[in-house]
Structure formats: C-alpha cells, structure tokens
Amino acid sequence: MKCQKCDRAATFHITDLVDGQASEVHLCEQCAQAFLTPTPEEAEEVMPAMAGLLAQHLAVDETADELARLDQRACPVCGITFLQFRKQGRLGCPHDYVFFEKELEPLLLNIHDQTQHIGKNPKRCPRGADQQTQLIRLRREMKEAVSEENYERASELRDQIREIEASVRPSPEP
Amino acid sequence: MNLDELAQTTGEWLRGSGPESDIVVSSRVRLARNLADFPFISRTTEADRAAIEKILHGRLQEMQDSGRAPADLIYVDVGDLPELDRQFLVERQLISREHAESEGARAVAIDRAEQFSVMINEEDHLRIQVMHSGLDLQSALEQASTIDDMIEEQVTYAFSDRLGYLTACPTNVGTGLRVSVMLHLPALVITRQIEKVFKSLQKINLAVRGLYGEGSQATGDFYQISNQLTLGETEQELAKKVADVVPVLIEYERQARSFLVRESHETLHDRVSRAFGILRTAQTITSEETMHLLSSVRMGINLGLIGNDLKITTINKLLIHTQPAHLQKLAGMELDQTDRNVERAAYLRQHLDPDTKSGDPANN
Ligand SMILES: [Zn+2]
Ligand SMILES: [Zn+2]
C-alpha cells in the first residue's frame, strides 16, 4: 500500500479522529511523524471557556441604553437583577427562566442548540412547579412585611403560604 | 465519622481491572436537581440553606428507614468538616472542589461502596452522583435515576414542561445530566495528538477535563470526557454519545502506544524504566511528579515494559494514596509540604520496592 501523502510505502496505519468519527490513514514513516506532530495553531486552540459566552450572546442586538435598562430588571420572585445574573452566571430562582425568557433564549440555543426538553419528567409535577416557586416570593414578602412591622400583611401572606403548602404537601409514605 | 476507614481503600472509580481498564478508568453520572420552593443557592439566605439541608437530609433518612437506601450511608456535614477531610473527599471525587470550598449549610451522603454520593447545597440544591469502574454508563444512569425517583417521591423539583429540570446555571438545564468517562491517555499526550482529540470531541459537543478540576491540563494524563449540552436530548441519547466515542479513543490510544513501541522502543522503555526507578528510590517527591511518573509506569505495565508482577490496580491505589490529603490521613497526622514529600517517597518505596513488599497493596 502506498502512503496517502507521498510515493513511499505506507508502513503506519493510523486511526484518525474527525468530529468523533474514526477513519483510517495510511502513511509512510516520515509522513506519519509529521501527521502526529500538531501544527502550532492546532496546539494553541483550546476549548473556549463558558464564561465569555454569556456576555457575548446576551449583548447581541442590544444597544448600551437597552442593556442598561435590561440590567436593572429584577425577578419578582427572588429579586435577582439581570446584571447580577450576567456577572455571576448563575440564576436566582426557577422563575428566572420565565421572567428572563427572552434574554435566555439565545443563550440556551447557543449552549444546547435546543429549547425543548425531551428527557425524563418528574412524577409529582410533570407539568411544572410554578405554584411552589411562588412560595419563594410569598416568603420573601412576608419577611419584608414583618421587618416593616406590617403584621396584617404578614398574616395574609402567611395564610397564602399555608394554603399553597397544604395543596402541594405530599401524602405521607405508607 | 468513617472517613479514616475510606482512606484505606481506593474507592470504586479506581477499582477497575477489566479488559480495557488500563485505558478506561471509570464512568460517572451526575444529576442536578433543585427544590421548587426555594431560590437557587446564590439567592438563598443562611436559613434557606439550613432548611433545604434539613428537608433533603430528612428525605434520605426516610429512604434509609424504609430500607430503600443503604442503612450505613455516611452522612457528612461538609461545613463542619476540617479542611483536610474536605480535601480528602475532593481527591476521592465524592464532592466537588466548589462544594468543599463554599459557605453555609451543606452536606454529602456517601454510599459505603462509594458507588454514589448525594451532595446537598452544591451549585444546585441536590447533586446525585453515581460512579462505576470501567465503561458502565448505562447502569450508572439507571442507578442515578432510581435514587432521583426515590427522593422525588416526597419533594417537588423545580421543573418546567418546556425546559425540563431547572438549574442554577443554564448550562445544566433540561436533563441536569452530566455523564463522563475517565480515560488514561498517556500515549496520545506523548505523541502530541491530545489537542487534536480535544478539538475533535469539542466539535461533537463533548467536553474534556483533567482528572481534578476544570482546567484542560490533566494531571497524570487522565482525562474526563463528558457531554456539553443537557437540553433537547434524552438521558439515554446523551449517555450514548459519550459511550460511543470511548471505543474510538481506546483504539486511538492503542495505536499511539503501538506507534511508540515500534518507532521509539528504546526511548519509551527508558522513560518507563526511569519513572519506575525514581518512584522506587526517591527520598522526597511532589504530588505532581508522582502522578506524572505513575502515569508512565501505568502504561509501561500494559506494554510489558515493567519486568515484575506489578499490577495496574497497585498503581491505581498509589495514585490516590499519594494525593496530599490521603497521604496525611494514612499517616494519621497533618504534614506540611516538605514532610508530605518525604512521606510520599517513603510510601512509594514501601509499595514498589520488592525487598520491603510485605502484604499485597493491591488487595482492594
Ligand atoms: Zn509519505
Ligand atoms: Zn428569580
């Protein structure tokens, strides 16, 4: 068998890996050496960090003014601002996926190429758990009401919390 | 506290002795979950974190009481743990570095066989992790899913019909699943093909990480291959994608090894022999150098370049036992870096020198 890159006899039969697919390459000794030694560019290219991705994709299509306004938006449930999310790369609560849906869409597409879950579903709340997530907001508001000594509001909130908690509380294990 | 007991063994992920165990070390599966009625960790108060820990600890306790989780689960309050023990659990891969170093109420439940651990209040409220030696993603996935179902019977997860399991970081949303396989690829490193492998894997959305931590600079030529995306594919599809690439990488590494044997047998034999010689005679040695040399010896055993009955399982044991925290746990005292290097060299001599070889170090 002849070398694929020159006229010498191929003595090395190498499995090459392209996009995770293996293919056979047949080379002579000299060409095999060159083949197995990466070019400087190849050696330099490393995996892009997830970090830069966020800023890069969120800023697309937004003018500085719009971005500044967007940064001030705060989730009504947990209170995280968009700026805080951008800085730490971590969301504040499940509701953020709803509240910042429009902004997260391009990011999710970039990371996952998809925006629809098709895997496993939990048995208890296969349609989602929005109601439980509202408890985060109610508890936060109740704490604020207490600290403002607005006890009437606090007790209203406490009743709402108990109502939701009772409706979602699981039956005890047999 | 039973961590001292764990220190004597190698743990599940380095146990392997199967047909490809010189290359495929272990398989891991991790599921990220959050309770629906608490903020994600970054927005929690100390009281929230304590409440989450209480709920999930309670849930695990119920599972134990009803006989559905092992009665001898080791439950560890990570916040209360001395730094040495936290580092020990990181070396053991039972908790993440982030979990070890963060603040507030947090815990881990560890299966005594070390096939699974459940981290509470890591980046997400719940991280279920299953580790099996060798290439065994399918059953690891099933085990993780079973634990997930059991916990979920009494708690409500943050979930949306559209986006699946909701996680603190959008990179984990959907399945919340990370499957990874740890491979030992020394010949691909020596022949400088590893970057090419990285690039190729990256194109099919697979990530490569070193043995410990996030950097791509692996210690001891150990690399973890894992899925990059978590949304829009089923758990089985994600696991299959990682599993499918493993035979290709094994073949690739085997070819690189044969290439080295044929092309530069003397250089390779010399490299392996020198590594073995240093490990058997050094009087002081760092953790990095040890990993580097053990990696060469590990490959040398497979290629028949080490002339005694040294086993890969022995090298696996030395790899974990010479890590800083393990070394100190085994020595039964805290040691500074200088003393650690001396202790490490003594430990290696004791386990690799035939004259002092008393008791088989590979018996677990
Ligand atoms: Zn040629
Ligand atoms: Zn929120």
Coordinates of C-alpha atoms and ligand atoms in Angstrom, one line a residue:
Chain A
M1 CA 0.0 0.0 0.0
K2 CA 1.3 3.4 -0.9
C3 CA 1.4 6.4 1.5
Q4 CA -1.5 8.7 1.1
K5 CA 0.7 11.8 1.1
C6 CA 3.7 10.7 -1.0
D7 CA 5.0 7.8 -3.1
R8 CA 6.8 5.8 -0.4
A9 CA 5.3 2.6 1.0
A10 CA 2.8 3.1 3.8
T11 CA 4.0 1.4 7.0
F12 CA 1.8 3.2 9.5
H13 CA -1.9 2.7 9.6
I14 CA -3.3 5.3 11.9
T15 CA -6.9 5.8 13.1
D16 CA -7.7 9.4 12.6
L17 CA -10.4 11.1 14.6
V18 CA -12.5 13.7 12.9
D19 CA -15.6 15.0 14.7
G20 CA -15.6 11.9 16.8
Q21 CA -15.6 9.6 13.8
A22 CA -12.7 7.3 13.3
S23 CA -11.1 6.9 9.8
E24 CA -8.0 5.0 8.6
V25 CA -5.0 6.9 7.4
H26 CA -2.1 5.1 5.7
L27 CA 1.3 6.8 5.8
C28 CA 5.0 6.2 5.4
E29 CA 7.2 6.7 8.4
Q30 CA 8.2 10.3 7.5
C31 CA 4.6 11.4 6.8
A32 CA 3.4 9.6 10.0
Q33 CA 5.8 11.6 12.1
A34 CA 4.6 14.9 10.5
F35 CA 1.0 13.8 10.9
L36 CA 1.3 13.0 14.6
T37 CA 3.0 16.3 15.3
P38 CA 0.5 19.1 15.6
T39 CA 0.9 22.5 14.0
P40 CA 1.4 25.4 16.4
E41 CA -2.1 26.6 15.6
E42 CA -3.6 23.2 16.5
A43 CA -1.7 23.1 19.7
E44 CA -2.8 26.5 20.7
E45 CA -6.5 26.1 20.1
V46 CA -8.1 25.1 23.4
M47 CA -11.7 24.8 24.5
P48 CA -13.4 28.1 24.7
A49 CA -14.4 29.0 28.2
M50 CA -18.1 29.1 29.1
A51 CA -17.5 32.4 30.7
G52 CA -17.2 34.7 27.7
L53 CA -20.1 33.1 26.1
L54 CA -22.7 34.7 28.4
A55 CA -21.7 38.3 27.9
Q56 CA -21.2 37.8 24.2
H57 CA -24.6 36.3 23.5
L58 CA -26.6 38.5 25.8
A59 CA -25.2 41.7 24.4
V60 CA -26.2 40.9 20.8
D61 CA -28.9 43.2 19.4
E62 CA -29.0 45.4 22.5
T63 CA -27.8 49.0 22.5
A64 CA -26.0 50.3 25.5
D65 CA -29.2 52.0 26.7
E66 CA -31.3 48.9 26.3
L67 CA -28.7 46.8 28.0
A68 CA -28.5 49.2 30.9
R69 CA -32.3 49.1 31.3
L70 CA -32.3 45.3 30.9
D71 CA -29.7 45.0 33.6
Q72 CA -32.0 46.8 36.1
R73 CA -34.9 44.4 35.6
A74 CA -35.4 42.3 38.7
C75 CA -37.1 39.0 39.1
P76 CA -40.3 39.5 41.2
V77 CA -39.8 36.1 42.9
C78 CA -36.2 36.1 44.1
G79 CA -35.2 39.7 43.4
I80 CA -32.1 39.0 41.2
T81 CA -31.3 41.6 38.7
F82 CA -30.3 40.8 35.2
L83 CA -27.0 42.5 35.9
Q84 CA -26.3 40.2 38.8
F85 CA -27.1 37.2 36.7
R86 CA -24.7 38.4 34.0
K87 CA -22.0 38.9 36.5
Q88 CA -22.2 35.6 38.3
G89 CA -23.6 33.4 35.5
R90 CA -26.0 31.8 38.0
L91 CA -29.7 32.4 38.1
G92 CA -31.5 33.2 41.3
C93 CA -34.7 31.0 41.2
P94 CA -36.7 28.8 38.9
H95 CA -38.9 31.7 37.9
D96 CA -36.0 33.4 36.2
Y97 CA -36.4 31.0 33.3
V98 CA -39.8 32.6 32.8
F99 CA -39.0 36.2 33.7
F100 CA -35.9 36.4 31.6
E101 CA -37.1 34.0 28.9
K102 CA -36.5 36.3 26.0
E103 CA -32.9 37.1 27.1
L104 CA -32.1 33.5 27.9
E105 CA -33.4 32.1 24.6
P106 CA -30.3 32.9 22.5
L107 CA -28.0 31.7 25.3
L108 CA -29.8 28.4 25.6
L109 CA -29.8 28.0 21.9
N110 CA -26.1 28.6 21.8
I111 CA -25.3 26.2 24.6
H112 CA -27.7 23.4 23.8
D113 CA -28.9 24.0 20.2
Q114 CA -32.4 23.3 21.5
T115 CA -35.0 24.9 23.7
Q116 CA -37.4 21.9 24.3
H117 CA -36.7 19.3 27.0
I118 CA -37.5 15.8 25.8
G119 CA -35.9 13.8 28.6
K120 CA -37.2 12.5 31.9
N121 CA -40.2 14.1 33.7
P122 CA -40.6 14.1 37.5
K123 CA -43.7 12.1 38.6
R124 CA -45.0 14.6 41.1
C125 CA -45.2 17.7 38.9
P126 CA -44.8 16.6 35.3
R127 CA -46.3 19.9 34.0
G128 CA -44.1 22.1 36.1
A129 CA -43.9 23.5 39.6
D130 CA -44.8 27.2 39.2
Q131 CA -47.1 27.3 42.2
Q132 CA -44.4 26.1 44.5
T133 CA -42.0 28.6 43.2
Q134 CA -44.4 31.4 44.1
L135 CA -43.7 30.4 47.7
I136 CA -40.3 31.9 47.3
R137 CA -41.9 35.3 46.6
L138 CA -44.5 35.0 49.3
R139 CA -41.9 34.0 52.0
R140 CA -39.7 36.9 50.9
E141 CA -42.6 39.3 51.1
M142 CA -43.7 38.0 54.4
K143 CA -40.3 38.6 55.9
E144 CA -40.3 42.1 54.5
A145 CA -43.8 42.7 56.0
V146 CA -42.6 41.5 59.4
S147 CA -39.5 43.7 59.3
E148 CA -41.7 46.7 58.4
E149 CA -44.0 45.7 61.3
N150 CA -46.9 45.4 58.8
Y151 CA -48.3 42.4 60.7
E152 CA -51.7 42.5 58.9
R153 CA -50.0 42.0 55.6
A154 CA -47.7 39.4 57.1
S155 CA -50.5 37.3 58.4
E156 CA -52.3 37.5 55.0
L157 CA -49.1 36.3 53.4
R158 CA -48.7 33.5 55.9
D159 CA -52.2 32.2 55.1
Q160 CA -51.5 32.2 51.4
I161 CA -48.3 30.3 52.1
R162 CA -50.0 27.7 54.2
E163 CA -52.7 27.3 51.6
I164 CA -50.2 26.5 48.9
E165 CA -48.1 24.4 51.2
A166 CA -51.2 22.3 52.1
S167 CA -52.2 21.8 48.5
V168 CA -48.8 20.6 47.4
R169 CA -47.8 18.6 50.5
P170 CA -47.3 15.0 49.6
S171 CA -49.3 12.3 51.3
P172 CA -47.2 10.6 54.0
E173 CA -45.4 7.5 52.9
P174 CA -47.2 4.2 53.7
Chain B
M1 CA -17.0 9.8 61.2
N2 CA -15.9 7.0 59.0
L3 CA -13.6 8.8 56.6
D4 CA -10.5 7.2 58.0
E5 CA -11.9 3.9 57.0
L6 CA -12.4 5.0 53.4
A7 CA -8.8 6.2 53.3
Q8 CA -7.5 2.6 53.4
T9 CA -9.2 1.7 50.2
T10 CA -9.0 3.0 46.6
G11 CA -12.7 3.7 46.0
E12 CA -14.9 2.5 43.2
W13 CA -13.6 4.6 40.4
L14 CA -10.0 3.2 40.7
R15 CA -11.1 -0.3 41.4
G16 CA -11.2 -1.5 37.8
S17 CA -9.3 -4.5 36.5
G18 CA -11.4 -5.4 33.4
P19 CA -10.1 -5.8 29.8
E20 CA -9.7 -2.2 28.9
S21 CA -9.0 -1.0 32.4
D22 CA -5.6 0.2 31.5
I23 CA -7.3 3.0 29.5
V24 CA -10.9 3.2 30.7
V25 CA -10.8 4.1 34.4
S26 CA -14.4 4.9 35.4
S27 CA -17.8 6.1 34.4
R28 CA -19.7 8.8 36.2
V29 CA -23.2 10.2 36.0
R30 CA -24.5 13.3 37.8
L31 CA -28.0 14.7 38.0
A32 CA -28.6 18.3 39.1
R33 CA -31.9 19.0 40.9
N34 CA -33.5 21.9 42.8
L35 CA -36.4 22.2 45.1
A36 CA -39.2 24.2 43.5
D37 CA -40.0 26.3 46.6
F38 CA -36.5 27.7 47.4
P39 CA -34.3 30.2 45.5
F40 CA -31.2 28.8 43.8
I41 CA -28.1 28.7 46.0
S42 CA -26.8 32.2 45.1
R43 CA -30.0 33.9 46.3
T44 CA -30.6 31.7 49.4
T45 CA -30.3 33.0 52.9
E46 CA -28.4 31.0 55.5
A47 CA -31.8 30.0 56.9
D48 CA -32.9 28.8 53.4
R49 CA -29.8 26.6 53.1
A50 CA -30.3 25.2 56.5
A51 CA -34.0 24.4 55.6
I52 CA -33.0 22.8 52.3
E53 CA -30.4 20.6 54.1
K54 CA -33.0 19.6 56.7
I55 CA -35.6 18.6 54.0
L56 CA -33.2 16.6 51.9
H57 CA -31.4 15.0 54.9
G58 CA -34.8 14.1 56.2
R59 CA -35.7 12.6 52.9
L60 CA -32.6 10.4 52.8
Q61 CA -33.2 9.3 56.4
E62 CA -36.8 8.2 55.4
M63 CA -35.3 6.3 52.5
Q64 CA -32.9 4.5 54.9
D65 CA -35.7 3.9 57.5
S66 CA -37.9 2.2 54.8
G67 CA -34.9 0.1 53.7
R68 CA -34.7 1.6 50.3
A69 CA -31.4 3.3 50.8
P70 CA -28.4 1.6 52.4
A71 CA -28.6 1.7 56.2
D72 CA -24.9 2.5 56.5
L73 CA -24.9 5.7 54.4
I74 CA -22.2 8.0 55.6
Y75 CA -23.8 11.4 56.1
V76 CA -21.3 14.2 56.4
D77 CA -21.9 17.8 57.3
V78 CA -19.3 19.3 54.9
G79 CA -19.4 22.8 56.6
D80 CA -18.3 21.2 59.9
L81 CA -15.5 19.2 58.4
P82 CA -11.8 20.1 58.9
E83 CA -10.1 21.3 55.8
L84 CA -8.1 18.1 55.5
D85 CA -11.2 15.9 55.4
R86 CA -12.9 18.2 52.8
Q87 CA -9.8 17.9 50.6
F88 CA -9.8 14.1 51.1
L89 CA -13.4 13.9 49.8
V90 CA -12.4 16.1 46.8
E91 CA -9.5 13.8 46.0
R92 CA -11.9 10.9 46.3
Q93 CA -14.2 12.6 43.8
L94 CA -17.1 12.3 46.3
I95 CA -17.6 16.0 46.5
S96 CA -16.6 18.8 44.1
R97 CA -14.0 21.4 44.9
E98 CA -16.7 24.0 44.8
H99 CA -18.7 22.1 47.4
A100 CA -15.6 21.8 49.6
E101 CA -14.8 25.5 49.5
S102 CA -18.2 27.1 49.6
E103 CA -20.0 28.5 52.6
G104 CA -23.0 27.7 54.7
A105 CA -25.0 24.6 55.5
R106 CA -24.1 21.8 53.1
A107 CA -23.7 18.1 53.2
V108 CA -22.9 14.9 51.4
A109 CA -24.3 11.4 51.8
I110 CA -21.9 8.7 50.7
D111 CA -22.6 5.1 49.9
R112 CA -20.0 2.9 51.7
A113 CA -19.1 1.2 48.4
E114 CA -18.6 4.7 47.0
Q115 CA -20.8 3.9 44.1
F116 CA -22.9 7.0 44.8
S117 CA -22.8 10.3 46.6
V118 CA -25.5 12.9 47.1
M119 CA -24.4 16.4 47.5
I120 CA -26.7 18.9 49.2
N121 CA -26.4 22.6 48.6
E122 CA -23.6 22.5 46.0
E123 CA -24.2 24.7 42.9
D124 CA -27.7 23.2 42.9
H125 CA -29.7 22.0 45.9
L126 CA -29.1 18.4 45.0
R127 CA -26.5 16.7 43.0
I128 CA -26.8 12.9 42.7
Q129 CA -23.6 11.3 41.6
V130 CA -23.0 7.7 40.6
M131 CA -19.6 6.2 39.9
H132 CA -18.8 2.8 38.4
S133 CA -15.5 1.5 37.5
G134 CA -14.8 0.7 33.8
L135 CA -17.2 1.7 31.0
D136 CA -20.6 1.3 32.5
L137 CA -22.7 4.4 31.8
Q138 CA -26.0 2.7 31.2
S139 CA -26.2 1.1 34.7
A140 CA -24.8 4.2 36.3
L141 CA -27.5 6.2 34.7
E142 CA -30.2 3.8 35.9
Q143 CA -28.9 3.8 39.4
A144 CA -28.8 7.7 39.5
S145 CA -32.3 7.8 38.1
T146 CA -33.6 5.3 40.7
I147 CA -32.2 7.5 43.5
D148 CA -33.7 10.5 41.8
D149 CA -37.1 8.9 41.7
M150 CA -36.9 7.9 45.4
I151 CA -36.0 11.4 46.6
E152 CA -38.7 12.9 44.3
E153 CA -41.5 10.9 45.9
Q154 CA -41.6 13.4 48.8
V155 CA -40.2 16.6 47.4
T156 CA -41.2 18.8 44.4
Y157 CA -38.4 19.7 42.0
A158 CA -38.1 22.9 40.0
F159 CA -39.3 21.7 36.6
S160 CA -40.8 23.2 33.5
D161 CA -42.6 21.4 30.8
R162 CA -40.5 23.2 28.2
L163 CA -37.1 23.5 29.8
G164 CA -37.1 20.4 32.0
Y165 CA -35.3 20.4 35.3
L166 CA -34.4 24.0 36.2
T167 CA -30.8 24.6 37.4
A168 CA -28.9 27.5 38.8
C169 CA -26.6 27.5 35.7
P170 CA -28.3 27.5 32.3
T171 CA -25.6 25.1 31.1
N172 CA -27.2 22.3 33.1
V173 CA -30.9 22.9 32.4
G174 CA -33.1 20.2 30.8
T175 CA -31.9 16.8 31.9
G176 CA -29.5 18.2 34.5
L177 CA -27.3 15.3 33.4
R178 CA -23.6 15.1 33.1
V179 CA -22.2 11.8 32.0
S180 CA -18.5 11.3 31.9
V181 CA -15.9 8.7 31.3
M182 CA -12.4 8.9 32.7
L183 CA -9.6 7.7 30.4
H184 CA -5.9 7.3 30.8
L185 CA -4.3 8.6 27.6
P186 CA -0.5 8.9 28.1
A187 CA 0.5 7.8 24.5
L188 CA -1.8 10.4 23.0
V189 CA -0.1 13.0 25.2
I190 CA 3.5 11.8 24.3
T191 CA 2.7 11.7 20.6
R192 CA 1.1 15.2 20.9
Q193 CA -2.2 14.2 19.5
I194 CA -4.2 15.0 22.5
E195 CA -5.1 18.5 21.4
K196 CA -6.4 17.1 18.2
V197 CA -8.6 14.7 20.2
F198 CA -9.9 17.7 22.2
K199 CA -10.8 19.6 19.1
S200 CA -12.5 16.7 17.5
L201 CA -14.6 16.0 20.6
Q202 CA -15.4 19.6 21.0
K203 CA -16.9 19.6 17.5
I204 CA -19.4 17.0 18.6
N205 CA -20.3 18.9 21.8
L206 CA -18.2 16.7 24.1
A207 CA -16.1 18.4 26.8
V208 CA -12.7 17.3 28.1
R209 CA -11.4 18.0 31.6
G210 CA -8.4 16.9 33.6
L211 CA -8.6 14.5 36.5
Y212 CA -9.1 17.2 39.1
G213 CA -10.7 20.5 38.3
E214 CA -11.9 22.4 35.3
G215 CA -8.6 23.1 33.5
S216 CA -7.8 21.1 30.5
Q217 CA -4.2 20.4 31.8
A218 CA -4.8 16.9 33.2
T219 CA -2.6 15.5 35.9
G220 CA -1.1 12.1 35.1
D221 CA -2.7 12.1 31.7
F222 CA -6.1 11.3 33.0
Y223 CA -9.0 12.9 31.1
Q224 CA -12.7 13.1 31.6
I225 CA -14.9 13.1 28.5
S226 CA -18.4 14.4 29.1
N227 CA -21.5 15.8 27.4
Q228 CA -21.5 19.5 26.9
L229 CA -25.2 20.0 26.3
T230 CA -28.0 18.8 28.6
L231 CA -31.2 20.0 26.9
G232 CA -33.1 18.7 23.9
E233 CA -31.9 15.1 24.0
T234 CA -32.9 12.2 26.2
E235 CA -30.7 11.0 29.0
Q236 CA -30.0 7.8 27.0
E237 CA -29.0 9.7 23.9
L238 CA -26.6 11.9 25.9
A239 CA -25.1 8.9 27.6
K240 CA -24.8 7.0 24.3
K241 CA -23.0 9.9 22.6
V242 CA -20.2 9.8 25.3
A243 CA -20.2 5.9 25.3
D244 CA -19.9 5.8 21.5
V245 CA -16.7 7.8 21.4
V246 CA -14.9 5.7 24.0
P247 CA -14.0 2.7 21.8
V248 CA -12.7 5.1 19.2
L249 CA -10.5 6.8 21.8
I250 CA -9.3 3.4 23.1
E251 CA -8.3 2.4 19.6
Y252 CA -6.6 5.8 19.1
E253 CA -4.6 5.4 22.3
R254 CA -3.7 1.8 21.5
Q255 CA -2.4 2.9 18.1
A256 CA -0.4 5.7 19.6
R257 CA 1.1 3.1 22.0
S258 CA 2.0 0.7 19.2
F259 CA 3.4 3.6 17.3
L260 CA 5.7 4.4 20.2
V261 CA 6.7 0.8 20.7
R262 CA 7.6 0.4 17.0
E263 CA 9.0 3.8 16.4
S264 CA 10.9 4.5 19.6
H265 CA 11.0 1.4 21.7
E266 CA 14.3 2.3 23.4
T267 CA 13.2 5.8 24.3
L268 CA 9.9 4.5 25.6
H269 CA 11.4 1.7 27.6
D270 CA 13.9 4.1 29.0
R271 CA 11.2 6.6 30.0
V272 CA 9.2 3.9 31.8
S273 CA 12.2 2.3 33.5
R274 CA 13.4 5.7 34.7
A275 CA 10.0 6.5 36.0
F276 CA 9.8 3.2 37.9
G277 CA 13.4 3.7 39.2
I278 CA 12.6 7.2 40.6
L279 CA 9.4 6.1 42.2
R280 CA 11.2 3.2 43.9
T281 CA 14.2 5.2 45.2
A282 CA 13.2 8.8 45.6
Q283 CA 13.6 10.3 49.1
T284 CA 11.3 13.3 48.6
I285 CA 8.8 13.7 45.8
T286 CA 5.9 16.1 44.9
S287 CA 2.4 15.0 44.1
E288 CA 2.7 16.3 40.5
E289 CA 5.9 14.4 39.8
T290 CA 4.4 11.3 41.3
M291 CA 1.3 11.5 39.1
H292 CA 3.5 12.1 36.1
L293 CA 5.8 9.1 36.8
L294 CA 2.9 6.7 37.8
S295 CA 1.3 7.5 34.5
S296 CA 4.4 6.3 32.6
V297 CA 4.6 3.2 34.8
R298 CA 0.9 2.5 34.3
M299 CA 1.3 2.5 30.6
G300 CA 4.6 0.5 30.9
I301 CA 2.8 -2.3 32.7
N302 CA 0.3 -2.6 29.9
L303 CA 3.1 -2.7 27.3
G304 CA 5.1 -5.3 29.2
L305 CA 7.9 -2.9 29.8
I306 CA 8.0 -3.4 33.6
G307 CA 9.7 -6.6 34.4
N308 CA 8.0 -7.8 37.6
D309 CA 4.5 -8.6 38.6
L310 CA 3.4 -5.1 39.3
K311 CA -0.4 -4.6 38.7
I312 CA -2.4 -1.7 37.3
T313 CA -4.6 -1.9 40.4
T314 CA -1.5 -1.2 42.5
I315 CA -0.7 1.9 40.5
N316 CA -4.3 3.0 40.9
K317 CA -4.0 2.7 44.6
L318 CA -0.8 4.6 44.7
L319 CA -2.3 7.3 42.5
I320 CA -5.0 8.1 45.1
H321 CA -3.0 7.3 48.2
T322 CA -0.2 9.7 47.3
Q323 CA -2.6 12.7 47.0
P324 CA -1.9 15.2 49.7
A325 CA -5.0 14.6 51.9
H326 CA -4.9 10.8 51.5
L327 CA -1.3 10.7 52.5
Q328 CA -1.9 12.7 55.6
K329 CA -5.0 10.6 56.5
L330 CA -2.9 7.4 56.1
A331 CA 0.0 8.8 58.1
G332 CA -2.5 9.7 60.8
M333 CA -1.3 13.3 61.1
E334 CA -1.2 16.6 59.4
L335 CA 2.0 17.2 57.5
D336 CA 3.4 20.4 55.8
Q337 CA 4.5 20.2 52.2
T338 CA 8.1 19.3 52.9
D339 CA 7.2 16.5 55.2
R340 CA 4.5 15.3 52.8
N341 CA 7.1 14.9 50.0
V342 CA 9.3 12.8 52.3
E343 CA 6.3 10.7 53.5
R344 CA 5.1 10.3 49.9
A345 CA 8.5 9.0 48.8
A346 CA 8.6 6.6 51.7
Y347 CA 5.1 5.3 50.9
L348 CA 6.1 4.7 47.3
R349 CA 9.3 2.9 48.2
Q350 CA 7.5 0.7 50.6
H351 CA 4.9 -0.3 48.0
L352 CA 7.1 -0.6 44.9
D353 CA 10.4 -2.0 46.3
P354 CA 10.3 -5.8 46.2
D355 CA 12.5 -6.1 49.3
T356 CA 10.1 -4.3 51.5
K357 CA 7.0 -5.6 49.8
S358 CA 5.1 -7.0 52.7
G359 CA 1.4 -7.6 52.2
D360 CA -0.2 -7.1 48.8
P361 CA -1.0 -3.5 48.3
A362 CA -3.5 -4.4 45.5
N363 CA -5.8 -6.4 47.7
N364 CA -8.7 -3.9 47.5
Ligands
ZN1 ZN 4.6 9.6 2.9
ZN2 ZN -35.9 34.8 40.4

